[in-house]
Amino acid sequence: MSPHLFSGSTLDAYTSAVWHASALLADRVKAVRQPYSGASVADLRDQVDAVDLDRPLGDTGAALHEVARLYLDNAVWFHEPTYVAHLNCPVAIPALSAEVLIAAVNSSVDTWDQSTAGTLIEQRLIDWTAGRIGFGPGADGVFTSGGTQSNLQALLLAREETRGGKIFATAESHFSVGKSAGILGLARDAVVGVATDGDGRMDPVALAAAIEEAGGVPMAVVATAGTTDLGRIDPIDAIADVCERHNVWLHVDAAYGCGLLASRRRRHLLDGIERADSVTVDFHKSFFQPVSSSAIVVRRGETLRRIAVHADYLNPRTATVPNQVDKSLQTTRRLDALKLWMTLRTLGSDRIGEMFDAVVDRAHEAYLHLLDDPDFEALTAPTLSTLLFRFRPAGLSVTDCDELMPRLRQRLFHGGRAIVAGTKIGGHYWLKFTLLNPNTTMDDLRDVLDLIREIGRDMTGPATKDPVANAAVLA
Ligand SMILES: Cc1ncc(COP(=O)(O)O)c(C=O)c1O
């Protein structure tokens, strides 16, 4: 009997290891005051490379302490209110208790005989999500590793269903759309760019024209409900009309906007989503779930089965039990669904929706605040919880601002006190708040803006400590 493997006879070692890990984590998190230590790549690489993986420490406690130094002390903490960079959320505590169970039981939801009730739990959550989308009883779906995989699978199904070769999407759609086209072996010009209405939302008239102009059999239209940068929601109902007229598969990428499915105040923003053929939802973005937790949900369940491959040893055609592997791109797969299950059973979906609404409210408040601050420019009013802005005090040209912003962002990151994202829109560089932490207050955001102002002034002022930036800005 190995003392190192989880079993009924190693429960003391197991509970001690898990208790130590959570106690160590709590100890470290208690001391966290900012999202990042500020350590450089070189520093961290030296420390990680110095570990001799062929000389084990022989003790979980010792290994945990080493990991605390290497990893926890330099982790990026998404729960810190001044972490406002990417689509990462602080995680719901009930989901963390589910993680303990998922890891130790280690079910694999590919076949019934490796997961039993786990398969039914996942299926109930798919049905629940399909219900929230507004799909009828024929809907089906499966959990995936993330929005990228969900989008890939949706486009694979669209190709199987239509045998078409062109995907219609805007420049604001997620880059996984283009990546999927490559993985699917489609032609280089397979993704046809559809014009937007000037506000980053797909223009349905331009979509119809693009489909007609492309000719041939179209494969799919990808509408986005919550674009990564601007948080825009394409006009799904009008797009669904065009898709119906041209008999095109409609995929809605709601990786980010899916939190609206739980919102009592803003669910209407997703109106029309029930007309999609497939939908991507990322619970690990706007349902406060730990990574990974995503799903693809389809209106007609039978379309999912088109990719089924049967292996005699695993899921023979004659099987009479539910084998999720028939619907998934993966084989061995975690029971990630249990995290969402625990969250819904403990908190309920209204609470999730309220938390998502709170971050959307905060983005609107922050936008109004920026309008009143002469040192900053906001690009446009937010739809969801992203906000694009830049530090541009009087006298700083747009060209100099474009050059300064990425370097300012880097310096902010290495200071560790706040982390924001950055992106380019129309060739110009903007800083980005992505708000997914309902604990981030306006005071926190004011602090982040003050920090940016301080660094910006330092980099542009005559007595700058950053001669390279100064030379570029003043040139
Ligand atoms: C709109 C959209 N779709 C898909 C994705 C990909 O999701 P994931 O990172 O879970 O693969 C993202 C990620 O930011 C996204 O914003």
Short mmCIF file of C-alpha atoms and ligand atoms in Angstrom, two decimals:
data_model
loop_
_atom_site.label_atom_id
_atom_site.label_comp_id
_atom_site.label_asym_id
_atom_site.label_seq_id
_atom_site.Cartn_x
_atom_site.Cartn_y
_atom_site.Cartn_z
CA MET A 1 0.00 0.00 0.00
CA SER A 2 1.71 3.20 -1.15
CA PRO A 3 1.71 5.86 1.57
CA HIS A 4 1.99 8.52 -1.14
CA LEU A 5 -1.25 7.96 -3.01
CA PHE A 6 -4.71 9.13 -1.99
CA SER A 7 -6.73 6.25 -0.55
CA GLY A 8 -8.77 5.23 2.46
CA SER A 9 -5.57 4.40 4.32
CA THR A 10 -3.71 7.66 3.66
CA LEU A 11 -6.36 10.07 4.88
CA ASP A 12 -4.19 11.50 7.65
CA ALA A 13 -1.48 12.43 5.16
CA TYR A 14 -4.14 13.73 2.76
CA THR A 15 -5.94 15.96 5.25
CA SER A 16 -2.65 17.22 6.61
CA ALA A 17 -1.39 18.12 3.10
CA VAL A 18 -4.60 19.91 2.16
CA TRP A 19 -4.78 21.67 5.52
CA HIS A 20 -1.15 22.80 5.20
CA ALA A 21 -1.70 24.06 1.68
CA SER A 22 -4.77 26.09 2.64
CA ALA A 23 -3.14 27.39 5.84
CA LEU A 24 -0.04 28.45 3.92
CA LEU A 25 -2.16 30.11 1.28
CA ALA A 26 -4.19 31.96 3.92
CA ASP A 27 -1.00 33.05 5.62
CA ARG A 28 0.44 34.45 2.38
CA VAL A 29 -2.81 36.07 1.21
CA LYS A 30 -3.22 37.78 4.58
CA ALA A 31 0.03 39.64 3.89
CA VAL A 32 -0.84 40.58 0.29
CA ARG A 33 -1.25 44.34 -0.15
CA GLN A 34 -0.86 44.69 -3.89
CA PRO A 35 -1.50 42.53 -6.96
CA TYR A 36 2.14 41.77 -7.78
CA SER A 37 5.54 41.73 -6.11
CA GLY A 38 7.08 43.51 -9.08
CA ALA A 39 9.74 40.81 -9.56
CA SER A 40 11.43 40.76 -12.97
CA VAL A 41 11.41 37.82 -15.38
CA ALA A 42 15.16 37.33 -14.80
CA ASP A 43 14.75 37.21 -10.99
CA LEU A 44 11.99 34.65 -11.17
CA ARG A 45 13.71 32.56 -13.82
CA ASP A 46 16.85 32.34 -11.67
CA GLN A 47 14.84 31.18 -8.67
CA VAL A 48 12.82 28.59 -10.60
CA ASP A 49 15.85 27.31 -12.51
CA ALA A 50 17.79 26.89 -9.27
CA VAL A 51 15.49 24.08 -8.14
CA ASP A 52 16.92 20.61 -8.76
CA LEU A 53 13.92 18.53 -9.81
CA ASP A 54 15.94 15.34 -9.40
CA ARG A 55 16.46 15.99 -5.67
CA PRO A 56 13.07 15.73 -3.99
CA LEU A 57 12.55 17.31 -0.59
CA GLY A 58 10.70 14.21 0.59
CA ASP A 59 8.13 16.14 2.58
CA THR A 60 4.95 17.93 1.43
CA GLY A 61 5.42 20.68 4.01
CA ALA A 62 8.93 21.49 2.78
CA ALA A 63 7.81 21.40 -0.86
CA LEU A 64 4.91 23.68 -0.02
CA HIS A 65 7.22 26.21 1.59
CA GLU A 66 9.43 26.17 -1.48
CA VAL A 67 6.38 26.71 -3.70
CA ALA A 68 5.21 29.55 -1.47
CA ARG A 69 8.52 31.32 -2.07
CA LEU A 70 8.69 30.57 -5.80
CA TYR A 71 5.06 30.94 -6.75
CA LEU A 72 2.80 32.47 -4.12
CA ASP A 73 5.17 35.29 -3.23
CA ASN A 74 5.17 36.33 -6.87
CA ALA A 75 1.69 35.37 -8.03
CA VAL A 76 -0.60 37.90 -9.65
CA TRP A 77 -3.55 38.24 -7.27
CA PHE A 78 -6.83 38.72 -9.07
CA HIS A 79 -8.69 39.33 -5.81
CA GLU A 80 -6.68 42.50 -5.13
CA PRO A 81 -8.93 45.45 -5.98
CA THR A 82 -6.24 47.24 -8.01
CA TYR A 83 -5.83 44.26 -10.34
CA VAL A 84 -7.99 45.55 -13.20
CA ALA A 85 -6.23 44.15 -16.26
CA HIS A 86 -7.62 41.08 -17.99
CA LEU A 87 -10.79 38.99 -17.90
CA ASN A 88 -9.86 37.28 -14.63
CA CYS A 89 -12.18 37.22 -11.67
CA PRO A 90 -11.86 36.63 -7.96
CA VAL A 91 -13.30 33.19 -7.35
CA ALA A 92 -16.42 32.09 -5.47
CA ILE A 93 -15.56 30.24 -2.26
CA PRO A 94 -18.05 27.36 -2.76
CA ALA A 95 -16.25 26.63 -6.04
CA LEU A 96 -12.99 26.30 -4.15
CA SER A 97 -14.46 23.66 -1.90
CA ALA A 98 -15.54 21.82 -5.06
CA GLU A 99 -11.93 21.97 -6.32
CA VAL A 100 -10.86 19.93 -3.29
CA LEU A 101 -13.33 17.21 -4.22
CA ILE A 102 -12.64 17.34 -7.96
CA ALA A 103 -8.90 16.92 -7.48
CA ALA A 104 -9.01 14.05 -5.00
CA VAL A 105 -11.86 11.99 -6.47
CA ASN A 106 -10.35 12.68 -9.91
CA SER A 107 -13.45 11.65 -11.88
CA SER A 108 -13.12 11.86 -15.61
CA VAL A 109 -16.32 12.97 -17.29
CA ASP A 110 -15.59 11.28 -20.57
CA THR A 111 -17.53 8.11 -19.91
CA TRP A 112 -20.26 7.10 -17.52
CA ASP A 113 -18.14 4.36 -15.99
CA GLN A 114 -15.53 6.96 -14.92
CA SER A 115 -17.90 9.58 -13.55
CA THR A 116 -21.51 8.35 -13.02
CA ALA A 117 -23.33 11.09 -11.08
CA GLY A 118 -20.65 13.58 -12.23
CA THR A 119 -21.93 13.17 -15.79
CA LEU A 120 -25.48 13.90 -14.66
CA ILE A 121 -24.34 16.95 -12.67
CA GLU A 122 -22.60 18.34 -15.74
CA GLN A 123 -25.64 17.59 -17.90
CA ARG A 124 -27.99 19.37 -15.45
CA LEU A 125 -25.78 22.46 -15.60
CA ILE A 126 -25.76 22.39 -19.39
CA ASP A 127 -29.55 22.13 -19.34
CA TRP A 128 -29.73 24.99 -16.83
CA THR A 129 -27.48 27.18 -19.00
CA ALA A 130 -29.46 26.28 -22.13
CA GLY A 131 -32.62 27.30 -20.25
CA ARG A 132 -31.08 30.66 -19.34
CA ILE A 133 -30.11 31.17 -22.98
CA GLY A 134 -33.70 30.41 -23.96
CA PHE A 135 -33.02 27.26 -25.97
CA GLY A 136 -35.76 24.64 -26.14
CA PRO A 137 -35.66 21.05 -24.87
CA GLY A 138 -33.51 19.77 -27.78
CA ALA A 139 -30.49 21.77 -26.65
CA ASP A 140 -27.29 20.18 -25.44
CA GLY A 141 -23.69 21.04 -24.69
CA VAL A 142 -20.54 20.15 -22.88
CA PHE A 143 -18.00 21.78 -20.58
CA THR A 144 -14.72 22.81 -22.17
CA SER A 145 -11.35 24.16 -21.10
CA GLY A 146 -12.23 27.74 -22.07
CA GLY A 147 -13.67 30.11 -24.63
CA THR A 148 -10.97 29.29 -27.15
CA GLN A 149 -11.92 25.62 -27.16
CA SER A 150 -15.64 26.39 -27.13
CA ASN A 151 -15.26 28.67 -30.16
CA LEU A 152 -13.16 26.06 -31.97
CA GLN A 153 -15.76 23.38 -31.35
CA ALA A 154 -18.61 25.66 -32.44
CA LEU A 155 -16.87 26.38 -35.72
CA LEU A 156 -16.07 22.71 -36.22
CA LEU A 157 -19.77 21.90 -35.79
CA ALA A 158 -20.70 24.71 -38.18
CA ARG A 159 -18.38 23.28 -40.81
CA GLU A 160 -19.72 19.76 -40.33
CA GLU A 161 -23.27 21.06 -40.56
CA THR A 162 -22.89 23.42 -43.52
CA ARG A 163 -19.77 22.22 -45.39
CA GLY A 164 -19.25 25.93 -46.04
CA GLY A 165 -15.88 27.67 -46.01
CA LYS A 166 -16.32 31.27 -44.89
CA ILE A 167 -16.66 32.68 -41.39
CA PHE A 168 -18.07 36.17 -40.96
CA ALA A 169 -16.87 38.14 -37.94
CA THR A 170 -15.82 41.67 -37.04
CA ALA A 171 -12.31 42.81 -36.21
CA GLU A 172 -13.51 43.02 -32.59
CA SER A 173 -14.20 39.28 -32.40
CA HIS A 174 -11.82 37.20 -30.32
CA PHE A 175 -8.58 36.08 -31.97
CA SER A 176 -9.56 32.45 -31.31
CA VAL A 177 -11.95 32.75 -34.27
CA GLY A 178 -9.06 33.22 -36.70
CA LYS A 179 -7.00 30.65 -34.82
CA SER A 180 -9.83 28.11 -35.12
CA ALA A 181 -10.05 28.71 -38.86
CA GLY A 182 -6.35 27.83 -39.08
CA ILE A 183 -6.75 24.71 -36.92
CA LEU A 184 -9.69 23.61 -39.06
CA GLY A 185 -7.50 23.89 -42.14
CA LEU A 186 -9.64 26.55 -43.77
CA ALA A 187 -8.26 28.82 -46.46
CA ARG A 188 -6.24 31.87 -45.37
CA ASP A 189 -9.05 34.20 -46.42
CA ALA A 190 -11.70 32.11 -44.65
CA VAL A 191 -12.48 34.76 -42.06
CA VAL A 192 -14.32 37.62 -43.73
CA GLY A 193 -14.19 40.89 -41.81
CA VAL A 194 -17.61 42.48 -41.35
CA ALA A 195 -17.79 46.23 -40.84
CA THR A 196 -18.95 47.64 -37.53
CA ASP A 197 -21.32 50.50 -36.85
CA GLY A 198 -18.51 52.78 -35.72
CA ASP A 199 -19.11 51.77 -32.12
CA GLY A 200 -17.48 48.33 -32.43
CA ARG A 201 -20.75 46.43 -33.03
CA MET A 202 -21.34 44.29 -36.09
CA ASP A 203 -23.39 46.08 -38.74
CA PRO A 204 -26.13 43.63 -39.89
CA VAL A 205 -26.51 45.40 -43.25
CA ALA A 206 -22.78 45.06 -43.87
CA LEU A 207 -23.05 41.41 -42.80
CA ALA A 208 -25.73 40.66 -45.38
CA ALA A 209 -23.67 42.42 -48.06
CA ALA A 210 -20.52 40.51 -47.07
CA ILE A 211 -22.32 37.15 -47.27
CA GLU A 212 -23.74 37.98 -50.69
CA GLU A 213 -20.44 39.26 -51.99
CA ALA A 214 -18.48 36.24 -50.73
CA GLY A 215 -20.80 33.88 -52.67
CA GLY A 216 -20.55 30.11 -52.19
CA VAL A 217 -21.82 28.36 -49.09
CA PRO A 218 -21.22 30.38 -45.91
CA MET A 219 -20.02 28.46 -42.88
CA ALA A 220 -20.77 30.61 -39.85
CA VAL A 221 -21.38 34.06 -38.51
CA VAL A 222 -19.69 34.81 -35.20
CA ALA A 223 -21.47 37.45 -33.15
CA THR A 224 -19.79 38.51 -29.93
CA ALA A 225 -21.69 39.25 -26.73
CA GLY A 226 -19.03 41.16 -24.86
CA THR A 227 -16.03 41.95 -27.06
CA THR A 228 -12.71 41.60 -25.28
CA ASP A 229 -11.64 45.22 -25.55
CA LEU A 230 -14.78 47.33 -25.72
CA GLY A 231 -17.23 44.91 -24.12
CA ARG A 232 -19.63 45.54 -27.01
CA ILE A 233 -22.57 43.28 -27.72
CA ASP A 234 -23.33 42.72 -31.39
CA PRO A 235 -27.04 43.20 -32.30
CA ILE A 236 -27.87 39.51 -32.04
CA ASP A 237 -31.53 39.66 -33.12
CA ALA A 238 -30.77 41.58 -36.32
CA ILE A 239 -27.82 39.29 -37.04
CA ALA A 240 -30.04 36.24 -36.49
CA ASP A 241 -32.45 37.63 -39.11
CA VAL A 242 -29.61 37.80 -41.64
CA CYS A 243 -28.46 34.30 -40.72
CA GLU A 244 -31.96 32.93 -41.14
CA ARG A 245 -32.34 34.58 -44.54
CA HIS A 246 -29.03 33.19 -45.75
CA ASN A 247 -29.27 29.90 -43.90
CA VAL A 248 -26.00 30.44 -42.00
CA TRP A 249 -24.93 28.94 -38.69
CA LEU A 250 -24.97 31.62 -35.98
CA HIS A 251 -22.42 31.29 -33.23
CA VAL A 252 -22.60 33.73 -30.32
CA ASP A 253 -19.36 34.11 -28.41
CA ALA A 254 -20.67 35.10 -24.97
CA ALA A 255 -17.43 34.13 -23.22
CA TYR A 256 -17.44 37.47 -21.42
CA GLY A 257 -21.09 38.57 -21.63
CA CYS A 258 -22.51 35.31 -20.25
CA GLY A 259 -22.69 36.88 -16.78
CA LEU A 260 -25.76 38.70 -18.13
CA LEU A 261 -27.56 35.33 -18.15
CA ALA A 262 -27.67 35.67 -14.35
CA SER A 263 -28.45 39.38 -14.24
CA ARG A 264 -31.98 40.48 -13.41
CA ARG A 265 -31.21 44.05 -14.51
CA ARG A 266 -29.41 43.49 -17.81
CA ARG A 267 -30.48 40.10 -19.22
CA HIS A 268 -32.23 41.95 -22.07
CA LEU A 269 -28.83 42.92 -23.50
CA LEU A 270 -28.57 39.32 -24.73
CA ASP A 271 -31.97 39.32 -26.45
CA GLY A 272 -31.84 37.15 -29.57
CA ILE A 273 -29.19 34.79 -28.18
CA GLU A 274 -31.86 32.05 -28.11
CA ARG A 275 -31.81 32.13 -31.91
CA ALA A 276 -28.13 31.13 -32.08
CA ASP A 277 -27.06 27.67 -33.22
CA SER A 278 -24.20 27.62 -30.71
CA VAL A 279 -23.13 29.73 -27.75
CA THR A 280 -19.82 29.99 -25.87
CA VAL A 281 -20.09 30.74 -22.15
CA ASP A 282 -17.06 31.23 -19.91
CA PHE A 283 -18.07 30.73 -16.31
CA HIS A 284 -14.44 31.45 -15.43
CA LYS A 285 -14.89 35.03 -16.61
CA SER A 286 -18.20 36.39 -15.41
CA PHE A 287 -19.58 33.66 -13.11
CA PHE A 288 -16.64 34.00 -10.68
CA GLN A 289 -15.42 30.46 -11.27
CA PRO A 290 -11.85 29.20 -11.00
CA VAL A 291 -10.19 28.32 -14.32
CA SER A 292 -11.22 26.13 -16.12
CA SER A 293 -14.96 26.49 -16.40
CA SER A 294 -16.47 27.06 -19.82
CA ALA A 295 -19.07 25.44 -22.02
CA ILE A 296 -20.37 25.25 -25.53
CA VAL A 297 -24.15 25.01 -25.73
CA VAL A 298 -26.01 24.22 -28.95
CA ARG A 299 -29.66 24.74 -29.83
CA ARG A 300 -30.01 21.37 -31.60
CA GLY A 301 -28.26 18.71 -29.59
CA GLU A 302 -27.89 16.34 -32.50
CA THR A 303 -25.39 18.72 -34.15
CA LEU A 304 -22.93 17.99 -31.32
CA ARG A 305 -22.99 14.28 -32.12
CA ARG A 306 -21.67 14.89 -35.62
CA ILE A 307 -18.15 14.86 -34.22
CA ALA A 308 -18.64 11.64 -32.23
CA VAL A 309 -15.99 8.99 -32.73
CA HIS A 310 -16.52 5.60 -31.15
CA ALA A 311 -13.82 3.42 -29.63
CA ASP A 312 -14.67 -0.14 -28.63
CA TYR A 313 -12.77 0.15 -25.35
CA LEU A 314 -14.45 3.39 -24.30
CA ASN A 315 -17.74 4.42 -25.87
CA PRO A 316 -18.94 1.80 -28.30
CA ARG A 317 -21.87 2.66 -30.55
CA THR A 318 -23.98 0.19 -28.65
CA ALA A 319 -23.53 1.99 -25.29
CA THR A 320 -26.79 2.70 -23.47
CA VAL A 321 -25.34 5.08 -20.88
CA PRO A 322 -24.51 8.80 -21.30
CA ASN A 323 -20.91 9.13 -22.47
CA GLN A 324 -19.93 12.81 -22.62
CA VAL A 325 -16.85 12.00 -24.70
CA ASP A 326 -19.21 11.67 -27.67
CA LYS A 327 -19.72 15.44 -27.45
CA SER A 328 -16.28 16.68 -26.46
CA LEU A 329 -12.99 17.43 -28.23
CA GLN A 330 -11.25 16.10 -25.13
CA THR A 331 -11.14 12.57 -23.79
CA THR A 332 -10.02 12.62 -20.14
CA ARG A 333 -11.77 15.66 -18.68
CA ARG A 334 -12.13 17.16 -15.19
CA LEU A 335 -15.49 17.49 -13.50
CA ASP A 336 -15.14 21.29 -13.61
CA ALA A 337 -18.92 21.52 -13.60
CA LEU A 338 -18.93 20.70 -9.88
CA LYS A 339 -17.57 24.18 -9.12
CA LEU A 340 -20.52 25.89 -10.77
CA TRP A 341 -22.86 23.38 -9.13
CA MET A 342 -21.52 24.25 -5.67
CA THR A 343 -21.75 27.96 -6.45
CA LEU A 344 -25.35 27.79 -7.62
CA ARG A 345 -26.37 25.53 -4.74
CA THR A 346 -24.71 27.80 -2.18
CA LEU A 347 -25.18 31.32 -3.52
CA GLY A 348 -27.74 30.98 -6.31
CA SER A 349 -27.53 32.70 -9.67
CA ASP A 350 -29.07 36.01 -8.55
CA ARG A 351 -26.05 36.63 -6.37
CA ILE A 352 -23.76 35.97 -9.35
CA GLY A 353 -25.82 38.36 -11.47
CA GLU A 354 -25.65 41.05 -8.77
CA MET A 355 -21.86 40.75 -8.64
CA PHE A 356 -21.63 41.04 -12.42
CA ASP A 357 -24.02 44.01 -12.40
CA ALA A 358 -21.85 45.66 -9.75
CA VAL A 359 -18.74 45.61 -11.97
CA VAL A 360 -20.73 46.95 -14.91
CA ASP A 361 -22.06 49.77 -12.70
CA ARG A 362 -18.53 50.53 -11.53
CA ALA A 363 -17.26 50.83 -15.12
CA HIS A 364 -19.96 53.40 -15.87
CA GLU A 365 -19.08 55.33 -12.73
CA ALA A 366 -15.38 55.27 -13.62
CA TYR A 367 -16.19 56.56 -17.10
CA LEU A 368 -17.99 59.60 -15.65
CA HIS A 369 -15.06 60.17 -13.34
CA LEU A 370 -12.61 60.15 -16.26
CA LEU A 371 -14.69 62.68 -18.17
CA ASP A 372 -14.07 65.11 -15.31
CA ASP A 373 -10.31 64.60 -15.11
CA PRO A 374 -8.32 66.82 -17.49
CA ASP A 375 -5.26 64.52 -17.39
CA PHE A 376 -7.17 61.58 -18.87
CA GLU A 377 -9.19 60.75 -21.97
CA ALA A 378 -11.79 58.00 -22.10
CA LEU A 379 -12.31 56.41 -25.52
CA THR A 380 -16.03 55.72 -25.23
CA ALA A 381 -18.75 54.89 -22.72
CA PRO A 382 -18.60 51.25 -21.56
CA THR A 383 -21.22 48.61 -22.36
CA LEU A 384 -20.03 45.99 -19.87
CA SER A 385 -17.10 46.32 -17.49
CA THR A 386 -14.14 47.29 -19.67
CA LEU A 387 -13.09 50.89 -19.98
CA LEU A 388 -10.47 52.26 -22.39
CA PHE A 389 -8.62 55.43 -21.45
CA ARG A 390 -5.23 57.10 -21.62
CA PHE A 391 -3.15 59.56 -19.68
CA ARG A 392 -3.00 62.58 -21.93
CA PRO A 393 -2.48 65.86 -20.10
CA ALA A 394 -2.58 69.14 -22.01
CA GLY A 395 0.35 69.45 -24.40
CA LEU A 396 0.97 65.72 -24.93
CA SER A 397 0.41 64.89 -28.60
CA VAL A 398 -1.42 61.74 -29.66
CA THR A 399 1.78 60.39 -31.22
CA ASP A 400 3.73 60.90 -28.01
CA CYS A 401 0.86 59.46 -26.03
CA ASP A 402 0.83 56.32 -28.23
CA GLU A 403 4.53 55.91 -27.59
CA LEU A 404 4.29 56.56 -23.87
CA MET A 405 1.30 54.39 -22.88
CA PRO A 406 2.81 50.90 -23.32
CA ARG A 407 5.94 51.95 -21.46
CA LEU A 408 3.91 53.54 -18.70
CA ARG A 409 1.90 50.35 -18.38
CA GLN A 410 5.08 48.29 -18.07
CA ARG A 411 6.38 50.57 -15.35
CA LEU A 412 3.09 50.33 -13.49
CA PHE A 413 3.27 46.52 -13.70
CA HIS A 414 6.80 46.40 -12.31
CA GLY A 415 5.78 48.68 -9.46
CA GLY A 416 3.30 45.93 -8.51
CA ARG A 417 0.74 48.23 -6.86
CA ALA A 418 -1.78 48.10 -9.70
CA ILE A 419 -2.12 46.22 -12.98
CA VAL A 420 -4.04 47.51 -15.98
CA ALA A 421 -4.22 46.14 -19.52
CA GLY A 422 -3.40 47.87 -22.77
CA THR A 423 -4.61 47.54 -26.34
CA LYS A 424 -4.69 49.28 -29.70
CA ILE A 425 -7.84 50.68 -31.23
CA GLY A 426 -7.64 52.27 -34.68
CA GLY A 427 -3.86 52.24 -34.44
CA HIS A 428 -3.77 54.13 -31.15
CA TYR A 429 -2.71 52.72 -27.81
CA TRP A 430 -5.17 52.76 -24.92
CA LEU A 431 -4.97 51.60 -21.36
CA LYS A 432 -7.76 49.30 -20.26
CA PHE A 433 -9.56 48.62 -17.02
CA THR A 434 -11.26 45.23 -17.06
CA LEU A 435 -13.44 45.23 -13.97
CA LEU A 436 -14.46 41.80 -12.74
CA ASN A 437 -13.97 42.31 -9.04
CA PRO A 438 -17.05 43.66 -7.27
CA ASN A 439 -14.78 44.62 -4.37
CA THR A 440 -12.97 47.20 -6.51
CA THR A 441 -14.33 50.57 -5.35
CA MET A 442 -14.17 53.99 -6.96
CA ASP A 443 -11.52 54.89 -4.37
CA ASP A 444 -9.40 52.00 -5.65
CA LEU A 445 -9.81 53.18 -9.23
CA ARG A 446 -8.95 56.76 -8.22
CA ASP A 447 -5.79 55.40 -6.59
CA VAL A 448 -4.86 53.54 -9.78
CA LEU A 449 -5.43 56.67 -11.86
CA ASP A 450 -3.32 58.73 -9.45
CA LEU A 451 -0.55 56.16 -9.74
CA ILE A 452 -0.74 56.34 -13.53
CA ARG A 453 -0.70 60.13 -13.35
CA GLU A 454 2.33 60.09 -11.08
CA ILE A 455 4.27 57.73 -13.38
CA GLY A 456 3.10 59.59 -16.48
CA ARG A 457 4.25 62.93 -15.09
CA ASP A 458 7.54 61.43 -14.07
CA MET A 459 8.08 60.02 -17.57
CA THR A 460 7.09 63.19 -19.40
CA GLY A 461 8.29 65.89 -17.00
CA PRO A 462 11.46 67.85 -17.66
CA ALA A 463 13.28 66.25 -14.73
CA THR A 464 12.29 62.74 -15.70
CA LYS A 465 14.17 59.79 -14.27
CA ASP A 466 13.49 57.92 -17.51
CA PRO A 467 15.74 59.58 -20.08
CA VAL A 468 14.69 57.20 -22.87
CA ALA A 469 11.03 58.01 -22.40
CA ASN A 470 11.84 61.67 -22.03
CA ALA A 471 13.85 61.80 -25.23
CA ALA A 472 11.05 60.09 -27.14
CA VAL A 473 8.30 62.23 -25.67
CA LEU A 474 10.11 65.52 -26.05
CA ALA A 475 11.57 64.74 -29.48
C1 LIG B 1 -14.83 37.28 -26.32
C2 LIG B 1 -13.88 36.21 -25.94
N1 LIG B 1 -14.01 34.99 -26.49
C3 LIG B 1 -13.18 33.97 -26.18
C4 LIG B 1 -12.14 34.16 -25.29
C5 LIG B 1 -11.20 33.02 -25.00
O1 LIG B 1 -11.47 32.50 -23.75
P1 LIG B 1 -10.41 31.57 -22.97
O2 LIG B 1 -9.31 32.50 -22.55
O3 LIG B 1 -11.21 31.02 -21.85
O4 LIG B 1 -9.93 30.54 -23.92
C6 LIG B 1 -11.97 35.40 -24.69
C7 LIG B 1 -10.87 35.61 -23.74
O5 LIG B 1 -10.62 36.69 -23.29
C8 LIG B 1 -12.86 36.46 -25.02
O6 LIG B 1 -12.72 37.67 -24.48
#
